[in-house]
Structure formats: structure tokens, C-alpha cells
């Protein structure tokens, strides 16, 4: 198999970014009953601090942009590491679970602590739900896109 092209990477980033943000919106709304746009402002808070919540719709757009930048980075990294680190890997589901957990670890142990978001206390159920969302919304789509991509005609 050849490496995925830019168009496949763009599609993968858009699909995973959309699925992940929709899951975040749904989870947040079901938990709090509040407007899911607050999720986007929370993401923007990572860069802009508390001002993100008083910045109006512009901050929500920044949050959406940051969310998709992160989704594209994780998609690109997946496509980069798969052929190099795991050339013989073929189990889509195991790959999805491993990558979803990897994303959770990177986000929660590296990116979030380095951002302007406040520390959050650990809750096992919230952690499990977050990992499941990342596995289903990012790991599985990336795994299926990667393993099922069409070989180019030569």
C-alpha cells in the first residue's frame, strides 16, 4: 500500500474532527443541559484563557478552528506512524483502541496541562467516556480509512 495522499488526509481530518466535536457537544449537553457552543469556548480557553468566555462568537470560531487543527494533526500523525512503526498491523479495532487511548494520553497529560484551561479533577467514568469517544470518533475512522484506502492505479 502507498501512503495516503493529501486529499485523504483532509477527508480523515474533517471526518474525525466532525465526529469528535459532535460527540463532545452531545456529551456536554446531556450532562449539563447547557448550550454546546460553550464547548468551543472551552477549547478556545486553552489558547486565550478566561477571556474566551466573554469573547462572543469569535471565540467559538477560534475554538472550532483549534479543534480541527488538533484533529488534523492527530490524523496526520496516524498516517505518518502507521507504515513506519506498525507496517504489518492489520487489526483495525486494536489499532483504533490503541490510538484512541494514545490521543487521550497526549491531550490530558501534555496538551491540556500546557494550555490555559484549569486543572480538572479525575473521574473514572468521565475518563472512560472520553476514551470511548476518542476511540469511536477518531481511532475507528482513522483505522478504517487507513486500512481500506484504495490503492492507486499505476
Short mmCIF file of N, CA and C in Angstrom, two decimals:
data_model
loop_
_atom_site.label_atom_id
_atom_site.label_comp_id
_atom_site.label_asym_id
_atom_site.label_seq_id
_atom_site.Cartn_x
_atom_site.Cartn_y
_atom_site.Cartn_z
N UNK A 1 0.84 -1.18 0.00
CA UNK A 1 0.00 0.00 0.00
C UNK A 1 0.88 1.24 0.00
N UNK A 2 0.39 2.26 -0.62
CA UNK A 2 1.13 3.53 -0.64
C UNK A 2 0.65 4.40 0.51
N UNK A 3 1.38 5.46 0.77
CA UNK A 3 0.97 6.40 1.81
C UNK A 3 -0.25 7.17 1.34
N UNK A 4 -1.13 7.53 2.27
CA UNK A 4 -2.30 8.30 1.89
C UNK A 4 -1.91 9.68 1.36
N UNK A 5 -2.66 10.16 0.40
CA UNK A 5 -2.40 11.47 -0.15
C UNK A 5 -3.03 12.58 0.68
N UNK A 6 -2.78 13.79 0.25
CA UNK A 6 -3.27 14.96 0.97
C UNK A 6 -4.80 14.98 1.01
N UNK A 7 -5.45 14.62 -0.08
CA UNK A 7 -6.92 14.66 -0.09
C UNK A 7 -7.50 13.66 0.91
N UNK A 8 -6.86 12.50 1.04
CA UNK A 8 -7.33 11.52 2.02
C UNK A 8 -7.10 12.02 3.44
N UNK A 9 -5.99 12.69 3.66
CA UNK A 9 -5.70 13.27 4.97
C UNK A 9 -6.72 14.36 5.31
N UNK A 10 -7.06 15.19 4.35
CA UNK A 10 -8.06 16.24 4.59
C UNK A 10 -9.41 15.62 4.93
N UNK A 11 -9.81 14.60 4.17
CA UNK A 11 -11.08 13.92 4.47
C UNK A 11 -11.04 13.29 5.86
N UNK A 12 -9.93 12.64 6.20
CA UNK A 12 -9.82 12.00 7.51
C UNK A 12 -9.88 13.03 8.63
N UNK A 13 -9.20 14.16 8.45
CA UNK A 13 -9.24 15.22 9.46
C UNK A 13 -10.62 15.81 9.63
N UNK A 14 -11.31 16.02 8.51
CA UNK A 14 -12.68 16.56 8.58
C UNK A 14 -13.64 15.57 9.23
N UNK A 15 -13.54 14.31 8.85
CA UNK A 15 -14.44 13.29 9.41
C UNK A 15 -14.22 13.14 10.91
N UNK A 16 -12.96 12.96 11.31
CA UNK A 16 -12.69 12.75 12.73
C UNK A 16 -12.97 14.00 13.56
N UNK A 17 -12.64 15.16 13.00
CA UNK A 17 -12.93 16.41 13.71
C UNK A 17 -14.42 16.60 13.92
N UNK A 18 -15.20 16.32 12.88
CA UNK A 18 -16.65 16.48 12.97
C UNK A 18 -17.26 15.47 13.94
N UNK A 19 -16.86 14.21 13.83
CA UNK A 19 -17.41 13.20 14.74
C UNK A 19 -17.06 13.52 16.19
N UNK A 20 -15.82 13.92 16.42
CA UNK A 20 -15.39 14.20 17.79
C UNK A 20 -16.10 15.41 18.38
N UNK A 21 -16.25 16.46 17.62
CA UNK A 21 -16.91 17.66 18.16
C UNK A 21 -18.41 17.40 18.38
N UNK A 22 -19.02 16.62 17.50
CA UNK A 22 -20.44 16.28 17.70
C UNK A 22 -20.61 15.44 18.96
N UNK A 23 -19.68 14.52 19.20
CA UNK A 23 -19.74 13.72 20.42
C UNK A 23 -19.53 14.59 21.65
N UNK A 24 -18.61 15.54 21.56
CA UNK A 24 -18.37 16.46 22.68
C UNK A 24 -19.60 17.32 22.95
N UNK A 25 -20.22 17.83 21.88
CA UNK A 25 -21.45 18.63 22.04
C UNK A 25 -22.54 17.81 22.72
N UNK A 26 -22.75 16.60 22.22
CA UNK A 26 -23.81 15.73 22.75
C UNK A 26 -23.55 15.39 24.21
N UNK A 27 -22.34 14.98 24.51
CA UNK A 27 -21.99 14.63 25.88
C UNK A 27 -22.17 15.81 26.83
N UNK A 28 -21.69 16.97 26.41
CA UNK A 28 -21.80 18.18 27.24
C UNK A 28 -23.27 18.54 27.46
N UNK A 29 -24.06 18.52 26.41
CA UNK A 29 -25.47 18.89 26.53
C UNK A 29 -26.22 17.91 27.44
N UNK A 30 -25.98 16.61 27.26
CA UNK A 30 -26.67 15.62 28.09
C UNK A 30 -26.26 15.73 29.56
N UNK A 31 -25.01 16.11 29.80
CA UNK A 31 -24.51 16.23 31.17
C UNK A 31 -25.01 17.50 31.86
N UNK A 32 -25.05 18.62 31.09
CA UNK A 32 -25.31 19.91 31.73
C UNK A 32 -26.61 20.58 31.30
N UNK A 33 -27.10 20.22 30.13
CA UNK A 33 -28.28 20.90 29.59
C UNK A 33 -27.97 22.28 29.03
N UNK A 34 -26.68 22.63 28.98
CA UNK A 34 -26.27 23.96 28.51
C UNK A 34 -25.94 23.94 27.02
N UNK A 35 -25.86 25.14 26.45
CA UNK A 35 -25.56 25.32 25.04
C UNK A 35 -24.20 24.70 24.70
N UNK A 36 -24.14 23.79 23.73
CA UNK A 36 -22.88 23.15 23.36
C UNK A 36 -21.82 24.09 22.80
N UNK A 37 -22.20 25.31 22.43
CA UNK A 37 -21.22 26.28 21.94
C UNK A 37 -20.18 26.56 23.04
N UNK A 38 -20.56 26.35 24.29
CA UNK A 38 -19.61 26.53 25.40
C UNK A 38 -18.41 25.59 25.27
N UNK A 39 -18.62 24.44 24.63
CA UNK A 39 -17.51 23.51 24.39
C UNK A 39 -16.45 24.19 23.52
N UNK A 40 -16.89 24.90 22.51
CA UNK A 40 -15.95 25.60 21.62
C UNK A 40 -15.21 26.71 22.36
N UNK A 41 -15.91 27.40 23.23
CA UNK A 41 -15.26 28.45 24.01
C UNK A 41 -14.27 27.85 25.02
N UNK A 42 -14.60 26.67 25.53
CA UNK A 42 -13.67 25.99 26.43
C UNK A 42 -12.39 25.61 25.68
N UNK A 43 -12.55 25.17 24.43
CA UNK A 43 -11.37 24.85 23.61
C UNK A 43 -10.56 26.12 23.38
N UNK A 44 -11.23 27.21 23.04
CA UNK A 44 -10.53 28.49 22.83
C UNK A 44 -9.84 28.95 24.10
N UNK A 45 -10.40 28.60 25.25
CA UNK A 45 -9.79 28.99 26.52
C UNK A 45 -8.37 28.44 26.65
N UNK A 46 -8.12 27.32 26.03
CA UNK A 46 -6.79 26.74 26.07
C UNK A 46 -5.74 27.69 25.53
N UNK A 47 -6.11 28.51 24.58
CA UNK A 47 -5.19 29.46 23.98
C UNK A 47 -5.36 30.87 24.54
N UNK A 48 -6.61 31.29 24.75
CA UNK A 48 -6.90 32.68 25.12
C UNK A 48 -7.21 32.89 26.59
N UNK A 49 -7.24 31.84 27.37
CA UNK A 49 -7.54 31.97 28.79
C UNK A 49 -9.02 32.27 29.02
N UNK A 50 -9.34 32.79 30.18
CA UNK A 50 -10.73 33.05 30.58
C UNK A 50 -11.44 34.03 29.65
N UNK A 51 -10.69 34.86 28.93
CA UNK A 51 -11.29 35.82 28.00
C UNK A 51 -12.11 35.13 26.92
N UNK A 52 -11.87 33.85 26.70
CA UNK A 52 -12.61 33.12 25.66
C UNK A 52 -14.11 33.10 25.95
N UNK A 53 -14.48 33.10 27.23
CA UNK A 53 -15.91 33.03 27.57
C UNK A 53 -16.62 34.37 27.44
N UNK A 54 -15.88 35.45 27.33
CA UNK A 54 -16.51 36.75 27.14
C UNK A 54 -16.26 37.29 25.73
N UNK A 55 -15.66 36.47 24.89
CA UNK A 55 -15.28 36.90 23.54
C UNK A 55 -16.34 36.70 22.48
N UNK A 56 -17.49 36.20 22.84
CA UNK A 56 -18.58 36.04 21.88
C UNK A 56 -18.34 34.94 20.86
N UNK A 57 -19.02 35.12 19.72
CA UNK A 57 -18.97 34.10 18.66
C UNK A 57 -17.58 33.93 18.06
N UNK A 58 -16.78 34.98 18.11
CA UNK A 58 -15.42 34.89 17.56
C UNK A 58 -14.63 33.82 18.30
N UNK A 59 -14.79 33.77 19.61
CA UNK A 59 -14.07 32.77 20.41
C UNK A 59 -14.58 31.36 20.10
N UNK A 60 -15.86 31.23 19.86
CA UNK A 60 -16.39 29.91 19.47
C UNK A 60 -15.77 29.47 18.15
N UNK A 61 -15.62 30.41 17.21
CA UNK A 61 -14.99 30.08 15.93
C UNK A 61 -13.53 29.72 16.11
N UNK A 62 -12.82 30.44 16.99
CA UNK A 62 -11.44 30.07 17.29
C UNK A 62 -11.37 28.67 17.90
N UNK A 63 -12.30 28.37 18.78
CA UNK A 63 -12.34 27.04 19.38
C UNK A 63 -12.56 25.95 18.34
N UNK A 64 -13.47 26.22 17.40
CA UNK A 64 -13.72 25.26 16.32
C UNK A 64 -12.48 25.08 15.46
N UNK A 65 -11.83 26.19 15.14
CA UNK A 65 -10.61 26.13 14.34
C UNK A 65 -9.52 25.34 15.08
N UNK A 66 -9.32 25.62 16.35
CA UNK A 66 -8.32 24.90 17.13
C UNK A 66 -8.65 23.41 17.20
N UNK A 67 -9.93 23.11 17.37
CA UNK A 67 -10.35 21.72 17.44
C UNK A 67 -9.98 20.99 16.14
N UNK A 68 -10.27 21.60 15.00
CA UNK A 68 -9.97 20.94 13.73
C UNK A 68 -8.47 20.89 13.45
N UNK A 69 -7.72 21.87 13.90
CA UNK A 69 -6.26 21.81 13.75
C UNK A 69 -5.72 20.60 14.52
N UNK A 70 -6.20 20.41 15.73
CA UNK A 70 -5.78 19.27 16.54
C UNK A 70 -6.19 17.96 15.88
N UNK A 71 -7.42 17.91 15.36
CA UNK A 71 -7.89 16.69 14.68
C UNK A 71 -7.03 16.37 13.46
N UNK A 72 -6.68 17.39 12.68
CA UNK A 72 -5.83 17.17 11.51
C UNK A 72 -4.44 16.71 11.94
N UNK A 73 -3.92 17.26 13.02
CA UNK A 73 -2.59 16.84 13.49
C UNK A 73 -2.60 15.38 13.91
N UNK A 74 -3.65 14.96 14.63
CA UNK A 74 -3.72 13.56 15.03
C UNK A 74 -3.93 12.64 13.82
N UNK A 75 -4.68 13.07 12.83
CA UNK A 75 -4.86 12.27 11.61
C UNK A 75 -3.54 12.15 10.86
N UNK A 76 -2.83 13.26 10.71
CA UNK A 76 -1.55 13.25 10.01
C UNK A 76 -0.54 12.37 10.74
N UNK A 77 -0.51 12.48 12.05
CA UNK A 77 0.43 11.67 12.84
C UNK A 77 0.11 10.18 12.68
N UNK A 78 -1.17 9.85 12.68
CA UNK A 78 -1.59 8.45 12.50
C UNK A 78 -1.08 7.93 11.16
N UNK A 79 -1.32 8.69 10.09
CA UNK A 79 -0.88 8.25 8.77
C UNK A 79 0.64 8.21 8.65
N UNK A 80 1.30 9.02 9.43
CA UNK A 80 2.76 9.05 9.41
C UNK A 80 3.36 7.85 10.14
N UNK A 81 2.81 7.53 11.31
CA UNK A 81 3.42 6.47 12.11
C UNK A 81 3.01 5.06 11.69
N UNK A 82 1.84 4.89 11.15
CA UNK A 82 1.36 3.53 10.84
C UNK A 82 2.33 2.76 9.95
N UNK A 83 2.72 3.27 8.81
CA UNK A 83 3.60 2.46 7.96
C UNK A 83 5.02 2.32 8.53
N UNK A 84 5.43 3.24 9.36
CA UNK A 84 6.80 3.19 9.90
C UNK A 84 6.91 2.32 11.15
N UNK A 85 5.99 2.53 12.10
CA UNK A 85 6.06 1.79 13.35
C UNK A 85 5.33 0.46 13.32
N UNK A 86 4.27 0.41 12.54
CA UNK A 86 3.45 -0.80 12.53
C UNK A 86 3.15 -1.25 11.09
N UNK A 87 4.19 -1.57 10.31
CA UNK A 87 3.96 -1.90 8.90
C UNK A 87 3.12 -3.16 8.69
N UNK A 88 3.13 -4.07 9.65
CA UNK A 88 2.36 -5.30 9.47
C UNK A 88 1.05 -5.30 10.27
N UNK A 89 0.73 -4.20 10.91
CA UNK A 89 -0.51 -4.13 11.68
C UNK A 89 -1.70 -4.26 10.74
N UNK A 90 -2.68 -5.02 11.15
CA UNK A 90 -3.85 -5.18 10.30
C UNK A 90 -5.16 -5.23 11.08
N UNK A 91 -5.10 -5.23 12.39
CA UNK A 91 -6.31 -5.28 13.19
C UNK A 91 -6.85 -3.86 13.38
N UNK A 92 -7.90 -3.56 12.65
CA UNK A 92 -8.48 -2.21 12.68
C UNK A 92 -8.96 -1.81 14.07
N UNK A 93 -9.55 -2.76 14.77
CA UNK A 93 -10.14 -2.44 16.06
C UNK A 93 -9.08 -2.24 17.14
N UNK A 94 -8.08 -3.11 17.16
CA UNK A 94 -6.99 -2.95 18.12
C UNK A 94 -6.23 -1.66 17.86
N UNK A 95 -6.01 -1.35 16.59
CA UNK A 95 -5.34 -0.10 16.22
C UNK A 95 -6.16 1.10 16.68
N UNK A 96 -7.48 1.04 16.49
CA UNK A 96 -8.36 2.13 16.90
C UNK A 96 -8.33 2.34 18.40
N UNK A 97 -8.38 1.27 19.15
CA UNK A 97 -8.36 1.37 20.61
C UNK A 97 -7.02 1.96 21.07
N UNK A 98 -5.93 1.43 20.53
CA UNK A 98 -4.60 1.92 20.93
C UNK A 98 -4.44 3.39 20.59
N UNK A 99 -4.90 3.81 19.41
CA UNK A 99 -4.72 5.21 19.02
C UNK A 99 -5.65 6.13 19.81
N UNK A 100 -6.87 5.68 20.10
CA UNK A 100 -7.77 6.48 20.92
C UNK A 100 -7.21 6.71 22.32
N UNK A 101 -6.63 5.68 22.91
CA UNK A 101 -6.00 5.82 24.23
C UNK A 101 -4.78 6.72 24.14
N UNK A 102 -3.99 6.57 23.06
CA UNK A 102 -2.83 7.43 22.85
C UNK A 102 -3.26 8.90 22.78
N UNK A 103 -4.31 9.19 22.04
CA UNK A 103 -4.80 10.57 21.92
C UNK A 103 -5.22 11.10 23.29
N UNK A 104 -5.93 10.28 24.05
CA UNK A 104 -6.36 10.70 25.38
C UNK A 104 -5.15 11.05 26.24
N UNK A 105 -4.13 10.20 26.20
CA UNK A 105 -2.92 10.44 26.99
C UNK A 105 -2.23 11.74 26.57
N UNK A 106 -2.07 11.95 25.27
CA UNK A 106 -1.41 13.16 24.78
C UNK A 106 -2.21 14.40 25.17
N UNK A 107 -3.51 14.36 24.97
CA UNK A 107 -4.34 15.52 25.29
C UNK A 107 -4.34 15.82 26.79
N UNK A 108 -4.49 14.79 27.61
CA UNK A 108 -4.67 15.01 29.04
C UNK A 108 -3.39 15.10 29.85
N UNK A 109 -2.30 14.58 29.32
CA UNK A 109 -1.04 14.64 30.05
C UNK A 109 -0.07 15.66 29.46
N UNK A 110 -0.36 16.15 28.25
CA UNK A 110 0.57 17.09 27.63
C UNK A 110 -0.12 18.39 27.20
N UNK A 111 -1.08 18.29 26.31
CA UNK A 111 -1.67 19.49 25.71
C UNK A 111 -2.50 20.29 26.71
N UNK A 112 -3.45 19.65 27.38
CA UNK A 112 -4.31 20.38 28.32
C UNK A 112 -3.49 20.99 29.46
N UNK A 113 -2.55 20.25 30.08
CA UNK A 113 -1.76 20.88 31.15
C UNK A 113 -0.92 22.07 30.68
N UNK A 114 -0.53 22.09 29.42
CA UNK A 114 0.25 23.21 28.90
C UNK A 114 -0.62 24.38 28.44
N UNK A 115 -1.92 24.18 28.43
CA UNK A 115 -2.84 25.23 27.96
C UNK A 115 -3.32 26.08 29.14
N UNK A 116 -4.21 27.01 28.82
CA UNK A 116 -4.79 27.90 29.84
C UNK A 116 -6.06 27.36 30.47
N UNK A 117 -6.34 26.09 30.29
CA UNK A 117 -7.55 25.53 30.90
C UNK A 117 -7.24 25.14 32.34
N UNK A 118 -8.22 25.27 33.22
CA UNK A 118 -7.98 24.94 34.63
C UNK A 118 -7.83 23.43 34.82
N UNK A 119 -7.12 23.07 35.87
CA UNK A 119 -6.97 21.65 36.20
C UNK A 119 -8.35 21.08 36.54
N UNK A 120 -8.58 19.88 36.07
CA UNK A 120 -9.84 19.21 36.37
C UNK A 120 -9.55 17.99 37.21
N UNK A 121 -10.46 17.68 38.10
CA UNK A 121 -10.26 16.50 38.94
C UNK A 121 -10.53 15.24 38.13
N UNK A 122 -9.92 14.15 38.54
CA UNK A 122 -10.06 12.87 37.86
C UNK A 122 -11.35 12.18 38.27
N UNK A 123 -12.11 11.75 37.28
CA UNK A 123 -13.31 10.95 37.49
C UNK A 123 -13.25 9.77 36.53
N UNK A 124 -13.26 8.57 37.07
CA UNK A 124 -13.08 7.36 36.25
C UNK A 124 -14.13 7.27 35.14
N UNK A 125 -15.38 7.59 35.45
CA UNK A 125 -16.43 7.48 34.44
C UNK A 125 -16.23 8.50 33.32
N UNK A 126 -15.86 9.73 33.67
CA UNK A 126 -15.59 10.75 32.65
C UNK A 126 -14.39 10.35 31.78
N UNK A 127 -13.36 9.79 32.42
CA UNK A 127 -12.18 9.35 31.68
C UNK A 127 -12.55 8.23 30.71
N UNK A 128 -13.31 7.26 31.19
CA UNK A 128 -13.73 6.15 30.32
C UNK A 128 -14.56 6.66 29.15
N UNK A 129 -15.49 7.58 29.43
CA UNK A 129 -16.32 8.14 28.36
C UNK A 129 -15.47 8.90 27.35
N UNK A 130 -14.51 9.68 27.83
CA UNK A 130 -13.62 10.42 26.94
C UNK A 130 -12.82 9.48 26.06
N UNK A 131 -12.31 8.41 26.64
CA UNK A 131 -11.53 7.45 25.85
C UNK A 131 -12.41 6.76 24.81
N UNK A 132 -13.62 6.39 25.21
CA UNK A 132 -14.53 5.74 24.26
C UNK A 132 -14.85 6.67 23.10
N UNK A 133 -15.11 7.93 23.39
CA UNK A 133 -15.38 8.91 22.34
C UNK A 133 -14.19 9.01 21.39
N UNK A 134 -12.98 9.08 21.92
CA UNK A 134 -11.79 9.18 21.08
C UNK A 134 -11.56 7.92 20.26
N UNK A 135 -11.83 6.76 20.85
CA UNK A 135 -11.68 5.50 20.11
C UNK A 135 -12.69 5.43 18.98
N UNK A 136 -13.96 5.73 19.28
CA UNK A 136 -15.03 5.60 18.29
C UNK A 136 -14.99 6.71 17.25
N UNK A 137 -14.74 7.93 17.67
CA UNK A 137 -14.84 9.08 16.76
C UNK A 137 -13.55 9.41 16.03
N UNK A 138 -12.42 8.97 16.56
CA UNK A 138 -11.15 9.27 15.89
C UNK A 138 -10.41 7.98 15.54
N UNK A 139 -10.20 7.11 16.52
CA UNK A 139 -9.45 5.88 16.27
C UNK A 139 -10.06 4.99 15.21
N UNK A 140 -11.35 4.68 15.34
CA UNK A 140 -12.00 3.82 14.36
C UNK A 140 -12.04 4.42 12.96
N UNK A 141 -12.49 5.67 12.80
CA UNK A 141 -12.49 6.22 11.44
C UNK A 141 -11.10 6.25 10.82
N UNK A 142 -10.08 6.66 11.57
CA UNK A 142 -8.73 6.69 11.01
C UNK A 142 -8.26 5.29 10.64
N UNK A 143 -8.54 4.33 11.50
CA UNK A 143 -8.13 2.96 11.23
C UNK A 143 -8.82 2.42 9.98
N UNK A 144 -10.13 2.64 9.87
CA UNK A 144 -10.86 2.17 8.69
C UNK A 144 -10.42 2.90 7.43
N UNK A 145 -10.21 4.19 7.52
CA UNK A 145 -9.74 4.95 6.36
C UNK A 145 -8.36 4.44 5.93
N UNK A 146 -7.47 4.24 6.89
CA UNK A 146 -6.11 3.81 6.58
C UNK A 146 -6.09 2.41 5.97
N UNK A 147 -6.75 1.46 6.60
CA UNK A 147 -6.69 0.08 6.15
C UNK A 147 -7.55 -0.21 4.91
N UNK A 148 -8.52 0.64 4.63
CA UNK A 148 -9.41 0.41 3.50
C UNK A 148 -9.16 1.35 2.34
N UNK A 149 -8.09 2.13 2.41
CA UNK A 149 -7.89 3.09 1.33
C UNK A 149 -7.64 2.35 0.03
N UNK A 150 -8.01 3.01 -1.04
CA UNK A 150 -7.91 2.42 -2.37
C UNK A 150 -6.49 2.57 -2.88
N UNK A 151 -5.96 1.48 -3.40
CA UNK A 151 -4.62 1.54 -3.99
C UNK A 151 -4.70 2.30 -5.32
N UNK A 152 -3.75 3.19 -5.56
CA UNK A 152 -3.78 3.95 -6.81
C UNK A 152 -3.51 3.05 -8.02
N UNK A 153 -4.13 3.40 -9.13
CA UNK A 153 -3.92 2.67 -10.39
C UNK A 153 -2.61 3.15 -10.98
N UNK A 154 -1.77 2.19 -11.37
CA UNK A 154 -0.46 2.56 -11.94
C UNK A 154 -0.44 2.37 -13.43
#
